[in-house]
């Protein structure tokens, strides 16, 4: 009986070992795709050993297509146009692509395996995106659910970004989280300080990245991110500007104001910050301080539901009714908005009704 | 009940830390198809379909988003508020499209019962009849949902 059991275990082990060996050999020889080429925008050619995902292949060559799930095919962020190669559309891609995207050869870079030469097209701005390592220099509590995080860069040591752009913070494996994920946060600091960035991060219940930042991240911790991304930045004109933000939407506006205070501007600017109660206000002193820096700037916090005990002396209600008073030349006004889609929609509608040109309303509606 | 490879893949995507911090199954040990089948039985008993529930949730969510900020009273019966945060989430069932990260809080003014749901909840109920597993942070008990969204139907039961 005992001998029989040992024999069975031995045979099973031999068969398993044999199968594993066959798999290793198959991986080594059958999956050898040789050298493959990736032609990017007809301008850059990468040669690599075939077999890895397009996302990884590009990332190994310092080209970072935005990805929020670390290449697991669950976020649908890493879209790019694949003009040749790439194979047929996979079932894992279809749920995350629109019909228009599918007909336009848009694919998920994380799902495509580079097995032959591939020709792709990506936005030019992606060439400026890098992966950065840094150390958390400072974490500040701004409100009960918003923190400011300053990261000092270590590798590379500097970053080139435009005020208003964002980065993708990479969340490590922690607690119940078994895979790395990336999440987008606007940079809130001045691009003039290229050795540090500041992020303003609001806690989201059940959020993988915000829970990590709010409950696990400490000063001195290593951190990595990719960026910069996005086209939410000020246009170089002489038009009046109105900024409207809520919650952590203050981040890119703060970056823009810090940038403008360094380079100087005489443009007329008004900044409306919408919040519910005094508990939701933060960096109020810092924003009012810009009134002393710029020739024509005013910061106006507006509370929708101030608590009686807060004895709020400022404006009450929503931000839209304040527009006619602040926007004196609608046709010559640019609007920069950052907040929830509902906020953006309401504000856009009110601005257009007032006469602000639609194509001069720029916004970041929380992706 | 044996699970298909597709159900196993979906179950894997519902684990904590894959799409959301705590996942979608909570402490529920039942296979995915059993969780869905058990809730379907409750709906059958109450003579309400999952798409009907989802449609009502969507209506209240859409109405609440008309408000620039804060809650609004809808149809004189509900106080509803929807908070939207940055980003979107995929459906664990590998369904096409991404859902915005929203949390809608709905209070039925007569009964005082408050429930909350996400955009992904609405999608999963409508398309997959999935109300999440027991103990999941966004589990929606069909009975409670119906009590709030269809008080007359709940009364019939």
Tab-separated table of N, CA and C in Angstrom, chain A residues 104-212:
chain	number	residue	atom	x	y	z
A	104	UNK	N	-11.560	52.812	-36.148
A	104	UNK	CA	-10.396	53.681	-36.344
A	104	UNK	C	-9.096	53.031	-35.931
A	105	UNK	N	-9.094	51.716	-35.786
A	105	UNK	CA	-7.885	50.942	-35.433
A	105	UNK	C	-7.308	51.308	-34.071
A	106	UNK	N	-8.160	51.796	-33.188
A	106	UNK	CA	-7.679	52.076	-31.837
A	106	UNK	C	-7.631	50.760	-31.067
A	107	UNK	N	-6.552	50.532	-30.375
A	107	UNK	CA	-6.367	49.286	-29.618
A	107	UNK	C	-5.878	49.608	-28.207
A	108	UNK	N	-5.920	48.582	-27.356
A	108	UNK	CA	-5.347	48.732	-26.016
A	108	UNK	C	-3.907	48.224	-26.070
A	109	UNK	N	-2.974	49.117	-25.802
A	109	UNK	CA	-1.555	48.758	-25.937
A	109	UNK	C	-1.172	47.605	-25.003
A	110	UNK	N	-1.884	47.490	-23.891
A	110	UNK	CA	-1.516	46.437	-22.929
A	110	UNK	C	-1.935	45.049	-23.416
A	111	UNK	N	-2.879	44.992	-24.339
A	111	UNK	CA	-3.411	43.701	-24.780
A	111	UNK	C	-2.734	43.173	-26.051
A	112	UNK	N	-2.011	44.058	-26.724
A	112	UNK	CA	-1.376	43.652	-27.982
A	112	UNK	C	0.002	43.076	-27.697
A	113	UNK	N	0.235	41.879	-28.202
A	113	UNK	CA	1.556	41.269	-28.069
A	113	UNK	C	2.334	41.582	-29.343
A	114	UNK	N	3.535	42.075	-29.196
A	114	UNK	CA	4.343	42.410	-30.373
A	114	UNK	C	4.991	41.120	-30.885
A	115	UNK	N	4.391	40.564	-31.948
A	115	UNK	CA	4.897	39.307	-32.514
A	115	UNK	C	5.479	39.536	-33.905
A	116	UNK	N	5.209	40.730	-34.464
A	116	UNK	CA	5.736	41.072	-35.781
A	116	UNK	C	5.922	42.595	-35.803
A	117	UNK	N	6.323	43.127	-36.940
A	117	UNK	CA	6.494	44.579	-37.022
A	117	UNK	C	5.145	45.274	-36.841
A	118	UNK	N	5.173	46.383	-36.125
A	118	UNK	CA	3.947	47.108	-35.811
A	118	UNK	C	4.144	48.586	-36.175
A	119	UNK	N	3.082	49.179	-36.709
A	119	UNK	CA	3.126	50.621	-36.996
A	119	UNK	C	2.020	51.287	-36.186
A	120	UNK	N	2.407	52.247	-35.356
A	120	UNK	CA	1.407	52.868	-34.474
A	120	UNK	C	1.448	54.383	-34.601
A	121	UNK	N	0.368	55.005	-34.102
A	121	UNK	CA	0.346	56.464	-34.012
A	121	UNK	C	-0.085	56.865	-32.611
A	122	UNK	N	0.722	57.735	-31.996
A	122	UNK	CA	0.389	58.227	-30.652
A	122	UNK	C	0.514	59.749	-30.654
A	123	UNK	N	-0.185	60.448	-29.738
A	123	UNK	CA	-0.032	61.909	-29.685
A	123	UNK	C	1.433	62.287	-29.415
A	124	UNK	N	1.881	63.351	-30.065
A	124	UNK	CA	3.284	63.786	-29.930
A	124	UNK	C	3.656	64.055	-28.461
A	125	UNK	N	2.662	64.552	-27.683
A	125	UNK	CA	2.959	64.922	-26.293
A	125	UNK	C	3.435	63.727	-25.469
A	126	UNK	N	3.127	62.516	-25.924
A	126	UNK	CA	3.509	61.325	-25.151
A	126	UNK	C	5.035	61.146	-25.125
A	127	UNK	N	5.718	61.698	-26.132
A	127	UNK	CA	7.188	61.561	-26.146
A	127	UNK	C	7.847	62.267	-24.953
A	128	UNK	N	7.145	63.230	-24.372
A	128	UNK	CA	7.713	63.976	-23.242
A	128	UNK	C	7.452	63.266	-21.905
A	129	UNK	N	6.700	62.187	-21.957
A	129	UNK	CA	6.324	61.505	-20.710
A	129	UNK	C	7.459	60.584	-20.254
A	130	UNK	N	7.755	60.645	-18.952
A	130	UNK	CA	8.823	59.825	-18.373
A	130	UNK	C	8.318	59.143	-17.113
A	131	UNK	N	9.081	58.142	-16.670
A	131	UNK	CA	8.794	57.559	-15.347
A	131	UNK	C	9.743	58.225	-14.350
A	132	UNK	N	9.209	58.634	-13.219
A	132	UNK	CA	10.009	59.325	-12.208
A	132	UNK	C	9.978	58.554	-10.889
A	133	UNK	N	11.099	58.586	-10.207
A	133	UNK	CA	11.175	58.087	-8.835
A	133	UNK	C	11.344	59.298	-7.938
A	134	UNK	N	10.772	59.217	-6.756
A	134	UNK	CA	10.917	60.332	-5.834
A	134	UNK	C	10.722	59.894	-4.396
A	135	UNK	N	10.884	60.864	-3.506
A	135	UNK	CA	10.691	60.608	-2.076
A	135	UNK	C	9.630	61.586	-1.578
A	136	UNK	N	8.735	61.094	-0.753
A	136	UNK	CA	7.703	61.970	-0.195
A	136	UNK	C	8.356	62.890	0.832
A	137	UNK	N	8.385	64.179	0.516
A	137	UNK	CA	9.037	65.134	1.419
A	137	UNK	C	8.087	65.651	2.484
A	138	UNK	N	6.820	65.792	2.098
A	138	UNK	CA	5.887	66.386	3.060
A	138	UNK	C	4.457	65.942	2.755
A	139	UNK	N	3.714	65.638	3.803
A	139	UNK	CA	2.277	65.360	3.655
A	139	UNK	C	1.532	66.300	4.600
A	140	UNK	N	0.594	67.051	4.056
A	140	UNK	CA	-0.174	67.995	4.878
A	140	UNK	C	-1.661	67.679	4.781
A	141	UNK	N	-2.352	67.816	5.908
A	141	UNK	CA	-3.815	67.682	5.894
A	141	UNK	C	-4.405	69.043	5.559
A	142	UNK	N	-5.086	69.132	4.416
A	142	UNK	CA	-5.719	70.400	4.048
A	142	UNK	C	-7.146	70.482	4.574
A	143	UNK	N	-7.875	69.385	4.442
A	143	UNK	CA	-9.215	69.303	5.029
A	143	UNK	C	-9.349	67.889	5.609
A	144	UNK	N	-10.569	67.562	6.056
A	144	UNK	CA	-10.800	66.217	6.602
A	144	UNK	C	-10.591	65.130	5.547
A	145	UNK	N	-10.694	65.484	4.248
A	145	UNK	CA	-10.529	64.441	3.223
A	145	UNK	C	-9.591	64.839	2.079
A	146	UNK	N	-8.828	65.903	2.285
A	146	UNK	CA	-7.885	66.331	1.237
A	146	UNK	C	-6.489	66.501	1.837
A	147	UNK	N	-5.520	65.880	1.179
A	147	UNK	CA	-4.121	66.006	1.616
A	147	UNK	C	-3.282	66.625	0.511
A	148	UNK	N	-2.244	67.337	0.916
A	148	UNK	CA	-1.240	67.823	-0.031
A	148	UNK	C	0.013	66.978	0.144
A	149	UNK	N	0.575	66.506	-0.965
A	149	UNK	CA	1.750	65.630	-0.909
A	149	UNK	C	2.853	66.244	-1.770
A	150	UNK	N	4.011	66.504	-1.145
A	150	UNK	CA	5.147	67.031	-1.913
A	150	UNK	C	6.140	65.896	-2.160
A	151	UNK	N	6.521	65.746	-3.428
A	151	UNK	CA	7.451	64.679	-3.822
A	151	UNK	C	8.734	65.331	-4.346
A	152	UNK	N	9.860	64.938	-3.770
A	152	UNK	CA	11.153	65.396	-4.279
A	152	UNK	C	11.692	64.334	-5.226
A	153	UNK	N	12.035	64.742	-6.443
A	153	UNK	CA	12.448	63.780	-7.467
A	153	UNK	C	13.869	63.272	-7.210
A	154	UNK	N	14.048	61.997	-7.458
A	154	UNK	CA	15.387	61.415	-7.311
A	154	UNK	C	15.921	60.878	-8.641
A	155	UNK	N	15.044	60.307	-9.466
A	155	UNK	CA	15.493	59.740	-10.741
A	155	UNK	C	14.383	59.810	-11.786
A	156	UNK	N	14.493	60.609	-12.838
A	156	UNK	CA	15.455	61.706	-12.977
A	156	UNK	C	15.203	62.794	-11.935
A	157	UNK	N	16.113	63.714	-11.830
A	157	UNK	CA	16.033	64.683	-10.731
A	157	UNK	C	15.193	65.912	-11.061
A	158	UNK	N	14.827	66.039	-12.338
A	158	UNK	CA	13.996	67.192	-12.710
A	158	UNK	C	12.848	66.759	-13.623
A	159	UNK	N	11.817	67.585	-13.664
A	159	UNK	CA	10.656	67.308	-14.532
A	159	UNK	C	10.297	68.590	-15.288
A	160	UNK	N	9.904	68.421	-16.544
A	160	UNK	CA	9.494	69.555	-17.364
A	160	UNK	C	7.992	69.410	-17.626
A	161	UNK	N	7.186	70.293	-17.059
A	161	UNK	CA	5.741	70.205	-17.269
A	161	UNK	C	5.133	71.589	-17.395
A	162	UNK	N	3.909	71.614	-17.924
A	162	UNK	CA	3.180	72.875	-18.012
A	162	UNK	C	2.212	72.956	-16.845
A	163	UNK	N	2.043	74.154	-16.300
A	163	UNK	CA	1.091	74.332	-15.198
A	163	UNK	C	-0.294	73.887	-15.659
A	164	UNK	N	-0.915	72.976	-14.909
A	164	UNK	CA	-2.237	72.466	-15.255
A	164	UNK	C	-2.205	71.006	-15.665
A	165	UNK	N	-1.002	70.479	-15.951
A	165	UNK	CA	-0.918	69.075	-16.376
A	165	UNK	C	-0.980	68.130	-15.159
A	166	UNK	N	-1.085	66.844	-15.450
A	166	UNK	CA	-1.201	65.862	-14.373
A	166	UNK	C	-0.190	64.725	-14.517
A	167	UNK	N	-0.036	63.969	-13.452
A	167	UNK	CA	0.823	62.777	-13.475
A	167	UNK	C	-0.008	61.561	-13.067
A	168	UNK	N	0.545	60.393	-13.331
A	168	UNK	CA	-0.112	59.161	-12.879
A	168	UNK	C	0.722	58.555	-11.757
A	169	UNK	N	0.167	58.611	-10.572
A	169	UNK	CA	0.842	58.059	-9.409
A	169	UNK	C	0.704	56.545	-9.430
A	170	UNK	N	1.796	55.841	-9.141
A	170	UNK	CA	1.736	54.379	-9.151
A	170	UNK	C	1.583	53.862	-7.723
A	171	UNK	N	0.490	53.173	-7.497
A	171	UNK	CA	0.221	52.608	-6.172
A	171	UNK	C	0.909	51.256	-6.053
A	172	UNK	N	1.686	51.053	-4.995
A	172	UNK	CA	2.333	49.748	-4.860
A	172	UNK	C	1.351	48.679	-4.366
A	173	UNK	N	1.827	47.458	-4.286
A	173	UNK	CA	1.025	46.381	-3.692
A	173	UNK	C	0.972	46.643	-2.185
A	174	UNK	N	-0.227	46.711	-1.621
A	174	UNK	CA	-0.356	46.958	-0.186
A	174	UNK	C	-1.677	46.358	0.286
A	175	UNK	N	-1.747	46.052	1.568
A	175	UNK	CA	-2.974	45.505	2.184
A	175	UNK	C	-3.644	44.488	1.261
A	176	UNK	N	-4.907	44.746	0.899
A	176	UNK	CA	-5.641	43.783	0.063
A	176	UNK	C	-5.310	43.951	-1.422
A	177	UNK	N	-4.567	44.992	-1.749
A	177	UNK	CA	-4.289	45.284	-3.159
A	177	UNK	C	-3.139	44.412	-3.635
A	178	UNK	N	-3.424	43.606	-4.651
A	178	UNK	CA	-2.454	42.603	-5.094
A	178	UNK	C	-1.764	42.976	-6.400
A	179	UNK	N	-2.082	44.133	-6.943
A	179	UNK	CA	-1.408	44.547	-8.170
A	179	UNK	C	-1.240	46.060	-8.180
A	180	UNK	N	-0.215	46.490	-8.892
A	180	UNK	CA	0.037	47.929	-8.962
A	180	UNK	C	-1.015	48.593	-9.831
A	181	UNK	N	-1.428	49.784	-9.436
A	181	UNK	CA	-2.345	50.549	-10.281
A	181	UNK	C	-1.817	51.985	-10.386
A	182	UNK	N	-2.253	52.689	-11.403
A	182	UNK	CA	-1.877	54.089	-11.567
A	182	UNK	C	-3.125	54.953	-11.543
A	183	UNK	N	-3.033	56.102	-10.914
A	183	UNK	CA	-4.174	57.012	-10.871
A	183	UNK	C	-3.689	58.437	-11.156
A	184	UNK	N	-4.564	59.201	-11.821
A	184	UNK	CA	-4.174	60.532	-12.290
A	184	UNK	C	-4.448	61.613	-11.244
A	185	UNK	N	-3.458	62.477	-11.015
A	185	UNK	CA	-3.615	63.624	-10.124
A	185	UNK	C	-2.940	64.844	-10.728
A	186	UNK	N	-3.625	65.965	-10.687
A	186	UNK	CA	-3.053	67.203	-11.223
A	186	UNK	C	-1.893	67.665	-10.355
A	187	UNK	N	-0.895	68.211	-11.006
A	187	UNK	CA	0.224	68.815	-10.263
A	187	UNK	C	-0.248	70.184	-9.780
A	188	UNK	N	0.008	70.474	-8.508
A	188	UNK	CA	-0.485	71.743	-7.961
A	188	UNK	C	0.635	72.740	-7.728
A	189	UNK	N	1.861	72.383	-8.106
A	189	UNK	CA	2.988	73.278	-7.838
A	189	UNK	C	3.451	73.981	-9.108
A	190	UNK	N	4.349	74.937	-8.911
A	190	UNK	CA	4.879	75.751	-10.001
A	190	UNK	C	5.892	74.939	-10.826
A	191	UNK	N	5.745	74.930	-12.154
A	191	UNK	CA	6.722	74.211	-12.983
A	191	UNK	C	8.134	74.768	-12.820
A	192	UNK	N	8.238	75.991	-12.270
A	192	UNK	CA	9.558	76.599	-12.065
A	192	UNK	C	10.408	75.808	-11.090
A	193	UNK	N	9.767	75.129	-10.145
A	193	UNK	CA	10.496	74.237	-9.239
A	193	UNK	C	10.478	72.847	-9.874
A	194	UNK	N	11.489	72.569	-10.683
A	194	UNK	CA	11.453	71.318	-11.446
A	194	UNK	C	12.020	70.129	-10.675
A	195	UNK	N	12.385	70.335	-9.405
A	195	UNK	CA	12.914	69.218	-8.604
A	195	UNK	C	11.858	68.610	-7.680
A	196	UNK	N	10.739	69.282	-7.592
A	196	UNK	CA	9.653	68.783	-6.732
A	196	UNK	C	8.317	68.955	-7.445
A	197	UNK	N	7.363	68.099	-7.097
A	197	UNK	CA	5.978	68.371	-7.499
A	197	UNK	C	5.104	68.245	-6.261
A	198	UNK	N	3.997	68.973	-6.284
A	198	UNK	CA	3.018	68.806	-5.219
A	198	UNK	C	1.717	68.290	-5.836
A	199	UNK	N	1.080	67.354	-5.140
A	199	UNK	CA	-0.217	66.835	-5.564
A	199	UNK	C	-1.236	67.122	-4.470
A	200	UNK	N	-2.489	67.351	-4.867
A	200	UNK	CA	-3.571	67.536	-3.898
A	200	UNK	C	-4.534	66.379	-4.109
A	201	UNK	N	-4.680	65.547	-3.081
A	201	UNK	CA	-5.410	64.284	-3.286
A	201	UNK	C	-6.562	64.153	-2.297
A	202	UNK	N	-7.742	64.015	-2.868
A	202	UNK	CA	-8.938	63.863	-2.031
A	202	UNK	C	-9.227	62.380	-1.827
A	203	UNK	N	-9.576	62.017	-0.603
A	203	UNK	CA	-9.888	60.624	-0.281
A	203	UNK	C	-11.188	60.199	-0.961
A	204	UNK	N	-11.129	59.062	-1.627
A	204	UNK	CA	-12.316	58.487	-2.273
A	204	UNK	C	-12.610	57.150	-1.591
A	205	UNK	N	-13.785	56.992	-0.978
A	205	UNK	CA	-14.095	55.704	-0.353
A	205	UNK	C	-13.926	54.570	-1.362
A	206	UNK	N	-13.238	53.524	-0.955
A	206	UNK	CA	-13.000	52.351	-1.810
A	206	UNK	C	-11.974	52.626	-2.912
A	207	UNK	N	-11.381	53.817	-2.895
A	207	UNK	CA	-10.367	54.126	-3.903
A	207	UNK	C	-9.054	53.443	-3.572
A	208	UNK	N	-8.467	52.762	-4.538
A	208	UNK	CA	-7.239	52.014	-4.280
A	208	UNK	C	-6.076	52.971	-4.006
A	209	UNK	N	-5.954	54.002	-4.839
A	209	UNK	CA	-4.809	54.900	-4.701
A	209	UNK	C	-5.003	55.913	-3.568
A	210	UNK	N	-6.213	56.472	-3.471
A	210	UNK	CA	-6.410	57.497	-2.440
A	210	UNK	C	-6.366	56.886	-1.036
A	211	UNK	N	-6.807	55.641	-0.904
A	211	UNK	CA	-6.715	54.978	0.406
A	211	UNK	C	-5.247	54.796	0.777
A	212	UNK	N	-4.448	54.426	-0.209
A	212	UNK	CA	-3.009	54.254	0.037
A	212	UNK	C	-2.387	55.583	0.472
